[in-house]
GROMACS .gro file of C-alpha atoms in nm:
model
  372
    1MET     CA    1   3.461   1.411   0.910
    2LYS     CA    2   3.294   1.719   0.713
    3ILE     CA    3   2.898   1.613   0.717
    4GLY     CA    4   2.657   1.777   0.429
    5VAL     CA    5   2.292   1.794   0.443
    6PRO     CA    6   2.144   1.946   0.117
    7LYS     CA    7   1.791   2.048   0.139
    8GLU     CA    8   1.560   1.777  -0.086
    9ILE     CA    9   1.405   1.846  -0.397
   10LYS     CA   10   1.182   1.620  -0.473
   11ASN     CA   11   0.838   1.712  -0.574
   12HIS     CA   12   0.656   1.809  -0.210
   13GLU     CA   13   0.988   1.612  -0.013
   14TYR     CA   14   0.989   1.817   0.316
   15ARG     CA   15   1.150   1.591   0.496
   16VAL     CA   16   1.543   1.671   0.584
   17GLY     CA   17   1.811   1.419   0.670
   18LEU     CA   18   1.950   1.536   0.959
   19THR     CA   19   1.747   1.720   1.295
   20PRO     CA   20   1.873   2.022   1.451
   21ASN     CA   21   1.938   1.713   1.764
   22GLY     CA   22   2.101   1.499   1.495
   23ALA     CA   23   2.313   1.804   1.398
   24ALA     CA   24   2.413   1.848   1.798
   25GLU     CA   25   2.534   1.468   1.860
   26LEU     CA   26   2.736   1.501   1.541
   27VAL     CA   27   2.905   1.834   1.624
   28LEU     CA   28   3.004   1.748   2.003
   29ALA     CA   29   3.185   1.432   1.847
   30GLY     CA   30   3.370   1.654   1.704
   31HIS     CA   31   3.282   1.676   1.304
   32GLU     CA   32   3.168   1.961   1.164
   33VAL     CA   33   2.826   2.000   0.978
   34PHE     CA   34   2.694   2.212   0.654
   35VAL     CA   35   2.360   2.221   0.604
   36GLN     CA   36   2.171   2.431   0.315
   37ALA     CA   37   1.984   2.738   0.437
   38SER     CA   38   1.600   2.647   0.448
   39ALA     CA   39   1.668   2.223   0.468
   40GLY     CA   40   1.485   2.216   0.776
   41GLU     CA   41   1.235   2.466   0.665
   42GLY     CA   42   0.983   2.201   0.560
   43VAL     CA   43   0.981   2.017   0.917
   44GLY     CA   44   0.946   2.308   1.167
   45PHE     CA   45   1.385   2.327   1.171
   46ALA     CA   46   1.487   2.676   1.137
   47ASP     CA   47   1.867   2.803   1.011
   48SER     CA   48   1.897   2.920   1.331
   49ASP     CA   49   1.820   2.601   1.506
   50TYR     CA   50   2.113   2.416   1.364
   51GLU     CA   51   2.318   2.696   1.430
   52ALA     CA   52   2.259   2.721   1.786
   53VAL     CA   53   2.417   2.345   1.794
   54GLY     CA   54   2.728   2.440   1.604
   55ALA     CA   55   2.630   2.390   1.293
   56LYS     CA   56   2.714   2.578   0.969
   57ILE     CA   57   2.446   2.698   0.724
   58VAL     CA   58   2.535   2.755   0.395
   59PRO     CA   59   2.372   2.935   0.119
   60ASP     CA   60   2.269   2.617  -0.114
   61ALA     CA   61   2.319   2.247  -0.245
   62ASP     CA   62   2.637   2.336  -0.412
   63ALA     CA   63   2.799   2.447  -0.115
   64ALA     CA   64   2.633   2.152   0.124
   65PHE     CA   65   2.819   1.908  -0.126
   66ALA     CA   66   3.152   2.085  -0.167
   67GLU     CA   67   3.224   2.135   0.204
   68GLY     CA   68   3.067   1.801   0.303
   69GLU     CA   69   3.255   1.430   0.284
   70LEU     CA   70   2.955   1.272   0.429
   71ILE     CA   71   2.622   1.354   0.261
   72VAL     CA   72   2.333   1.261   0.441
   73LYS     CA   73   1.995   1.312   0.278
   74VAL     CA   74   1.590   1.120   0.271
   75LYS     CA   75   1.557   1.083  -0.077
   76GLU     CA   76   1.750   0.929  -0.395
   77PRO     CA   77   1.939   1.173  -0.517
   78GLN     CA   78   1.806   1.337  -0.877
   79PRO     CA   79   1.988   1.371  -1.207
   80VAL     CA   80   2.098   1.727  -1.060
   81GLU     CA   81   2.269   1.592  -0.760
   82CYS     CA   82   2.438   1.308  -0.904
   83GLN     CA   83   2.601   1.584  -1.063
   84LYS     CA   84   2.774   1.723  -0.725
   85LEU     CA   85   2.917   1.364  -0.608
   86GLU     CA   86   3.253   1.295  -0.663
   87ALA     CA   87   3.450   0.988  -0.600
   88ARG     CA   88   3.522   1.173  -0.218
   89HIS     CA   89   3.182   1.160  -0.089
   90THR     CA   90   2.984   0.880   0.063
   91LEU     CA   91   2.627   0.976   0.018
   92PHE     CA   92   2.339   0.788   0.280
   93THR     CA   93   2.010   0.790   0.222
   94TYR     CA   94   1.731   0.586   0.043
   95LEU     CA   95   1.816   0.521  -0.316
   96HIS     CA   96   1.593   0.193  -0.431
   97LEU     CA   97   1.808   0.155  -0.718
   98ALA     CA   98   1.649  -0.166  -0.859
   99PRO     CA   99   1.396   0.028  -1.075
  100ASP     CA  100   1.575   0.335  -1.145
  101PRO     CA  101   1.859   0.300  -1.396
  102VAL     CA  102   1.891   0.658  -1.459
  103GLN     CA  103   1.964   0.717  -1.110
  104THR     CA  104   2.183   0.406  -1.090
  105GLU     CA  105   2.385   0.558  -1.389
  106GLY     CA  106   2.447   0.872  -1.241
  107LEU     CA  107   2.592   0.771  -0.907
  108ARG     CA  108   2.816   0.484  -1.103
  109LYS     CA  109   2.946   0.791  -1.300
  110SER     CA  110   3.021   0.962  -1.012
  111GLY     CA  111   3.252   0.724  -0.852
  112CYS     CA  112   3.095   0.767  -0.506
  113THR     CA  113   3.044   0.538  -0.256
  114ALA     CA  114   2.688   0.520  -0.186
  115ILE     CA  115   2.481   0.329   0.108
  116ALA     CA  116   2.108   0.278   0.092
  117TYR     CA  117   1.909   0.303   0.416
  118GLU     CA  118   1.670   0.048   0.296
  119THR     CA  119   1.930  -0.227   0.263
  120VAL     CA  120   2.081  -0.193   0.599
  121THR     CA  121   2.008  -0.483   0.868
  122ASP     CA  122   1.999  -0.570   1.188
  123VAL     CA  123   2.115  -0.882   1.406
  124TYR     CA  124   1.783  -1.031   1.337
  125GLY     CA  125   1.787  -0.982   0.935
  126ARG     CA  126   1.543  -0.716   0.951
  127LEU     CA  127   1.578  -0.336   0.804
  128PRO     CA  128   1.604  -0.087   1.083
  129LEU     CA  129   1.618   0.184   0.853
  130LEU     CA  130   1.339   0.131   0.623
  131LYS     CA  131   1.136   0.031   0.920
  132PRO     CA  132   1.028   0.384   1.044
  133MET     CA  133   0.935   0.476   0.683
  134SER     CA  134   0.718   0.150   0.632
  135GLU     CA  135   0.526   0.231   0.931
  136VAL     CA  136   0.435   0.559   0.828
  137ALA     CA  137   0.343   0.470   0.489
  138GLY     CA  138   0.156   0.153   0.591
  139ARG     CA  139  -0.066   0.399   0.836
  140MET     CA  140  -0.104   0.659   0.593
  141SER     CA  141  -0.210   0.410   0.294
  142VAL     CA  142  -0.510   0.356   0.452
  143GLN     CA  143  -0.563   0.710   0.499
  144VAL     CA  144  -0.510   0.795   0.154
  145GLY     CA  145  -0.737   0.467   0.051
  146ALA     CA  146  -1.040   0.556   0.243
  147LEU     CA  147  -1.013   0.975   0.101
  148SER     CA  148  -0.969   0.829  -0.267
  149LEU     CA  149  -1.262   0.604  -0.211
  150GLN     CA  150  -1.501   0.890  -0.197
  151LYS     CA  151  -1.641   0.968  -0.497
  152SER     CA  152  -1.524   1.331  -0.544
  153GLU     CA  153  -1.179   1.151  -0.570
  154GLY     CA  154  -1.321   0.908  -0.808
  155GLY     CA  155  -1.404   0.611  -0.625
  156ARG     CA  156  -1.710   0.420  -0.496
  157GLY     CA  157  -1.793   0.681  -0.255
  158VAL     CA  158  -1.809   0.384   0.004
  159LEU     CA  159  -1.694   0.491   0.370
  160LEU     CA  160  -1.425   0.266   0.500
  161GLY     CA  161  -1.587   0.124   0.805
  162GLY     CA  162  -1.992   0.175   0.662
  163VAL     CA  163  -2.232   0.248   0.934
  164PRO     CA  164  -2.511   0.033   1.149
  165GLY     CA  165  -2.677  -0.122   0.869
  166VAL     CA  166  -2.505  -0.136   0.549
  167THR     CA  167  -2.184  -0.328   0.545
  168ALA     CA  168  -1.823  -0.196   0.614
  169ALA     CA  169  -1.577  -0.226   0.284
  170LYS     CA  170  -1.332  -0.448   0.227
  171VAL     CA  171  -0.956  -0.400   0.226
  172VAL     CA  172  -0.731  -0.674   0.094
  173ILE     CA  173  -0.376  -0.612   0.258
  174LEU     CA  174  -0.089  -0.774   0.011
  175GLY     CA  175   0.199  -0.849   0.261
  176GLY     CA  176   0.229  -0.891   0.643
  177GLY     CA  177   0.542  -0.737   0.687
  178VAL     CA  178   0.595  -0.361   0.876
  179SER     CA  179   0.376  -0.168   0.647
  180GLY     CA  180   0.077  -0.463   0.564
  181THR     CA  181   0.085  -0.479   0.974
  182HIS     CA  182   0.038  -0.095   1.027
  183ALA     CA  183  -0.178  -0.007   0.768
  184ALA     CA  184  -0.407  -0.337   0.899
  185GLU     CA  185  -0.415  -0.162   1.238
  186MET     CA  186  -0.540   0.161   1.077
  187ALA     CA  187  -0.772  -0.040   0.882
  188VAL     CA  188  -0.913  -0.259   1.141
  189GLY     CA  189  -0.937   0.080   1.380
  190MET     CA  190  -1.176   0.224   1.147
  191ARG     CA  191  -1.409  -0.112   1.102
  192ALA     CA  192  -1.306  -0.152   0.802
  193ASP     CA  193  -1.330  -0.567   0.637
  194VAL     CA  194  -0.965  -0.661   0.612
  195THR     CA  195  -0.795  -1.003   0.511
  196ILE     CA  196  -0.427  -0.961   0.504
  197PHE     CA  197  -0.223  -1.188   0.215
  198ASP     CA  198   0.159  -1.325   0.284
  199ARG     CA  199   0.315  -1.640   0.190
  200SER     CA  200   0.507  -1.734   0.546
  201ILE     CA  201   0.273  -1.960   0.740
  202ASN     CA  202   0.414  -1.846   1.042
  203ARG     CA  203   0.372  -1.500   0.994
  204LEU     CA  204   0.017  -1.561   0.899
  205ALA     CA  205   0.002  -1.706   1.246
  206GLU     CA  206   0.127  -1.396   1.413
  207LEU     CA  207  -0.122  -1.185   1.222
  208ASP     CA  208  -0.416  -1.394   1.390
  209ALA     CA  209  -0.263  -1.368   1.709
  210ILE     CA  210  -0.133  -0.979   1.689
  211PHE     CA  211  -0.513  -0.869   1.591
  212GLN     CA  212  -0.731  -1.143   1.788
  213GLY     CA  213  -0.908  -1.301   1.485
  214ARG     CA  214  -1.037  -0.909   1.349
  215VAL     CA  215  -0.863  -0.972   1.079
  216LYS     CA  216  -0.856  -1.228   0.809
  217THR     CA  217  -0.551  -1.426   0.676
  218ALA     CA  218  -0.475  -1.576   0.363
  219PHE     CA  219  -0.176  -1.736   0.224
  220SER     CA  220  -0.074  -1.555  -0.087
  221THR     CA  221  -0.140  -1.773  -0.441
  222PRO     CA  222  -0.225  -1.555  -0.796
  223ALA     CA  223  -0.511  -1.765  -0.784
  224ALA     CA  224  -0.597  -1.661  -0.424
  225VAL     CA  225  -0.546  -1.330  -0.475
  226ALA     CA  226  -0.734  -1.293  -0.825
  227GLU     CA  227  -1.042  -1.385  -0.669
  228ALA     CA  228  -0.981  -1.175  -0.339
  229VAL     CA  229  -0.958  -0.837  -0.511
  230LYS     CA  230  -1.287  -0.863  -0.750
  231THR     CA  231  -1.453  -0.817  -0.429
  232ALA     CA  232  -1.218  -0.563  -0.291
  233ASP     CA  233  -1.314  -0.186  -0.217
  234LEU     CA  234  -0.940  -0.115  -0.121
  235VAL     CA  235  -0.661  -0.330  -0.229
  236ILE     CA  236  -0.288  -0.225  -0.038
  237GLY     CA  237   0.041  -0.334  -0.206
  238ALA     CA  238   0.263  -0.417   0.084
  239VAL     CA  239   0.530  -0.664  -0.079
  240LEU     CA  240   0.880  -0.611  -0.005
  241ILE     CA  241   1.176  -0.826  -0.123
  242PRO     CA  242   1.456  -0.572   0.022
  243GLY     CA  243   1.630  -0.444  -0.248
  244ALA     CA  244   1.539  -0.560  -0.554
  245ALA     CA  245   1.189  -0.507  -0.754
  246ALA     CA  246   0.875  -0.570  -0.617
  247PRO     CA  247   0.710  -0.850  -0.768
  248LYS     CA  248   0.390  -0.822  -0.982
  249LEU     CA  249   0.082  -0.903  -0.776
  250VAL     CA  250  -0.169  -0.767  -0.948
  251THR     CA  251  -0.233  -0.803  -1.316
  252ARG     CA  252  -0.409  -0.558  -1.546
  253ASP     CA  253  -0.601  -0.842  -1.661
  254MET     CA  254  -0.776  -0.873  -1.282
  255LEU     CA  255  -0.799  -0.469  -1.295
  256LYS     CA  256  -1.118  -0.574  -1.527
  257THR     CA  257  -1.280  -0.817  -1.260
  258MET     CA  258  -1.296  -0.559  -0.985
  259LYS     CA  259  -1.556  -0.304  -0.938
  260ASP     CA  260  -1.546   0.059  -1.074
  261GLY     CA  261  -1.385   0.293  -0.830
  262SER     CA  262  -1.218   0.054  -0.631
  263VAL     CA  263  -0.895   0.201  -0.521
  264LEU     CA  264  -0.536   0.065  -0.535
  265VAL     CA  265  -0.254   0.198  -0.320
  266ASP     CA  266   0.089   0.096  -0.360
  267ILE     CA  267   0.350   0.125  -0.082
  268ALA     CA  268   0.583  -0.052  -0.275
  269ILE     CA  269   0.632   0.228  -0.559
  270ASP     CA  270   0.986   0.278  -0.478
  271GLN     CA  271   1.070  -0.077  -0.571
  272GLY     CA  272   0.907  -0.076  -0.917
  273GLY     CA  273   0.522  -0.113  -0.743
  274CYS     CA  274   0.350  -0.450  -0.725
  275PHE     CA  275   0.056  -0.379  -0.949
  276GLU     CA  276   0.123  -0.430  -1.287
  277THR     CA  277  -0.050  -0.092  -1.417
  278SER     CA  278   0.107   0.087  -1.127
  279LYS     CA  279   0.344   0.401  -1.264
  280ALA     CA  280   0.534   0.655  -0.962
  281THR     CA  281   0.322   0.976  -0.873
  282THR     CA  282   0.351   1.288  -0.691
  283HIS     CA  283   0.178   1.400  -0.405
  284GLN     CA  284   0.104   1.685  -0.628
  285ASP     CA  285  -0.096   1.462  -0.837
  286PRO     CA  286  -0.131   1.170  -0.689
  287THR     CA  287  -0.402   0.966  -0.849
  288TYR     CA  288  -0.486   0.826  -1.204
  289ILE     CA  289  -0.777   0.560  -1.320
  290VAL     CA  290  -0.680   0.295  -1.514
  291ASP     CA  291  -1.013   0.046  -1.586
  292GLY     CA  292  -1.188   0.226  -1.343
  293ILE     CA  293  -1.001   0.170  -1.086
  294VAL     CA  294  -0.794   0.502  -0.905
  295HIS     CA  295  -0.431   0.427  -0.852
  296TYR     CA  296  -0.245   0.582  -0.550
  297CYS     CA  297   0.122   0.555  -0.650
  298VAL     CA  298   0.303   0.832  -0.431
  299ALA     CA  299   0.646   0.743  -0.439
  300ASN     CA  300   0.771   0.957  -0.115
  301MET     CA  301   0.453   0.866   0.081
  302PRO     CA  302   0.613   0.966   0.404
  303GLY     CA  303   0.728   1.333   0.244
  304ALA     CA  304   0.327   1.419   0.311
  305VAL     CA  305   0.378   1.383   0.737
  306ALA     CA  306   0.725   1.555   0.723
  307ARG     CA  307   0.811   1.625   1.049
  308THR     CA  308   0.706   1.286   1.181
  309SER     CA  309   0.903   1.143   0.940
  310THR     CA  310   1.154   1.361   1.001
  311LEU     CA  311   1.198   1.263   1.369
  312ALA     CA  312   1.141   0.891   1.301
  313LEU     CA  313   1.435   0.827   1.017
  314THR     CA  314   1.680   1.029   1.238
  315ASN     CA  315   1.630   0.859   1.541
  316ALA     CA  316   1.733   0.525   1.297
  317THR     CA  317   1.965   0.697   1.106
  318LEU     CA  318   2.171   0.858   1.374
  319PRO     CA  319   2.366   0.607   1.507
  320PHE     CA  320   2.516   0.474   1.140
  321THR     CA  321   2.602   0.833   1.072
  322MET     CA  322   2.787   0.877   1.351
  323ALA     CA  323   2.995   0.521   1.284
  324LEU     CA  324   3.046   0.660   0.937
  325ALA     CA  325   3.144   0.987   1.046
  326ASN     CA  326   3.375   0.851   1.352
  327LYS     CA  327   3.559   0.568   1.202
  328GLY     CA  328   3.544   0.652   0.802
  329THR     CA  329   3.380   0.527   0.501
  330HIS     CA  330   3.565   0.151   0.459
  331LYS     CA  331   3.646   0.108   0.851
  332ALA     CA  332   3.303   0.121   0.939
  333LEU     CA  333   3.180  -0.061   0.688
  334ASN     CA  334   3.422  -0.352   0.748
  335GLU     CA  335   3.355  -0.334   1.151
  336ASP     CA  336   2.974  -0.363   1.083
  337ILE     CA  337   2.831  -0.603   0.874
  338HIS     CA  338   2.501  -0.498   0.908
  339LEU     CA  339   2.593  -0.116   0.751
  340ALA     CA  340   2.796  -0.276   0.514
  341ARG     CA  341   2.492  -0.431   0.346
  342GLY     CA  342   2.413  -0.120   0.279
  343LEU     CA  343   2.654  -0.069   0.020
  344ASN     CA  344   2.481  -0.022  -0.323
  345ILE     CA  345   2.712   0.188  -0.503
  346ALA     CA  346   3.145   0.204  -0.511
  347GLU     CA  347   3.440   0.239  -0.732
  348GLY     CA  348   3.158   0.298  -1.016
  349GLU     CA  349   3.031  -0.030  -1.002
  350VAL     CA  350   2.690  -0.210  -0.840
  351THR     CA  351   2.779  -0.388  -0.521
  352TYR     CA  352   2.406  -0.509  -0.408
  353LYS     CA  353   2.338  -0.827  -0.605
  354PRO     CA  354   1.942  -0.812  -0.594
  355ALA     CA  355   1.952  -0.444  -0.748
  356ALA     CA  356   2.261  -0.523  -0.982
  357ASP     CA  357   2.005  -0.893  -1.115
  358ASP     CA  358   1.709  -0.648  -1.139
  359LEU     CA  359   1.906  -0.385  -1.334
  360GLY     CA  360   2.092  -0.629  -1.544
  361VAL     CA  361   2.441  -0.500  -1.486
  362PRO     CA  362   2.753  -0.655  -1.265
  363PHE     CA  363   2.763  -0.708  -0.925
  364VAL     CA  364   3.110  -0.625  -0.802
  365LYS     CA  365   3.240  -0.668  -0.454
  366PRO     CA  366   3.454  -0.419  -0.365
  367SER     CA  367   3.834  -0.524  -0.254
  368TRP     CA  368   3.858  -0.346   0.020
  369LEU     CA  369   3.526  -0.499   0.185
  370SER     CA  370   3.624  -0.816   0.353
  371VAL     CA  371   3.287  -0.818   0.641
  372LEU     CA  372   3.050  -0.982   0.316
   0.00000   0.00000   0.00000
């Protein structure tokens, strides 16, 4: 199969969909890999690194899409990229369709088959291709939150860990999954006062055991969250409903009860955000203020640590990319129910029900897909 790897074009997105080592594996398996010139420069991979393992460098995105049958990316295709997709293409990348009707319509019109990293599962029902970026985003959320709390950044002027004689900042983490757990690890390491909210009693018990009493745990209800944010210095939104829009856990009215200069970091912004006042921002202009509260809502947080993120992502995606290349899209999906759960668009229809429901469009299961 021919695999196309275009350069990412989202604002300050430096990651690349395939590392030279990943390209080498595909070439050794008999496939052709076409990488857009300078696609890997942002993470330290030169064109010559790809050529050394047998990949071919093409001059621009048009060539990468024209040559490729399987298009491997990182972020959701931008409108200009959707226009390059055709019915013959299989797109393998993060999609986050639920809050993005424009992208959804572009993909439907293209006729391509689009498989989303974020809804592929494993035998335990986990999300193995979302996990590495959730880990990165969780850890980054505390870094950017601590920076945003600085007075020069619009924050309260609070040091996350405090100092002897001065209390530590209060950090509230909404969601005890992968992102929330990694956020808690960083916040605890910086000596913050940390509380994790979740709606699973079992997960709260696990977190209590993991952190051995170094974090507080709380069952998540609207009233409990509303009370907690009143005294919080930093609130990290880390909730996830796979493939669906994130629930709004912090309302505009709650902002009025918070301390001026407090910070909200919305890890769930790719799925529409879990704060009512969230709107996607970029690394170039990451924050804005509503009712005195600093909002950090960058939609591609891991792009800021692009090399770490690229290496972690390819480690996770390569086995699935190899299966698609070796078997072809239809066979690969029909032989692997976990990969098949990543199918979001096929034959001009939305094929992932949570996304279809949030978008208000019909859910259509492809006639050729027998595994689901």
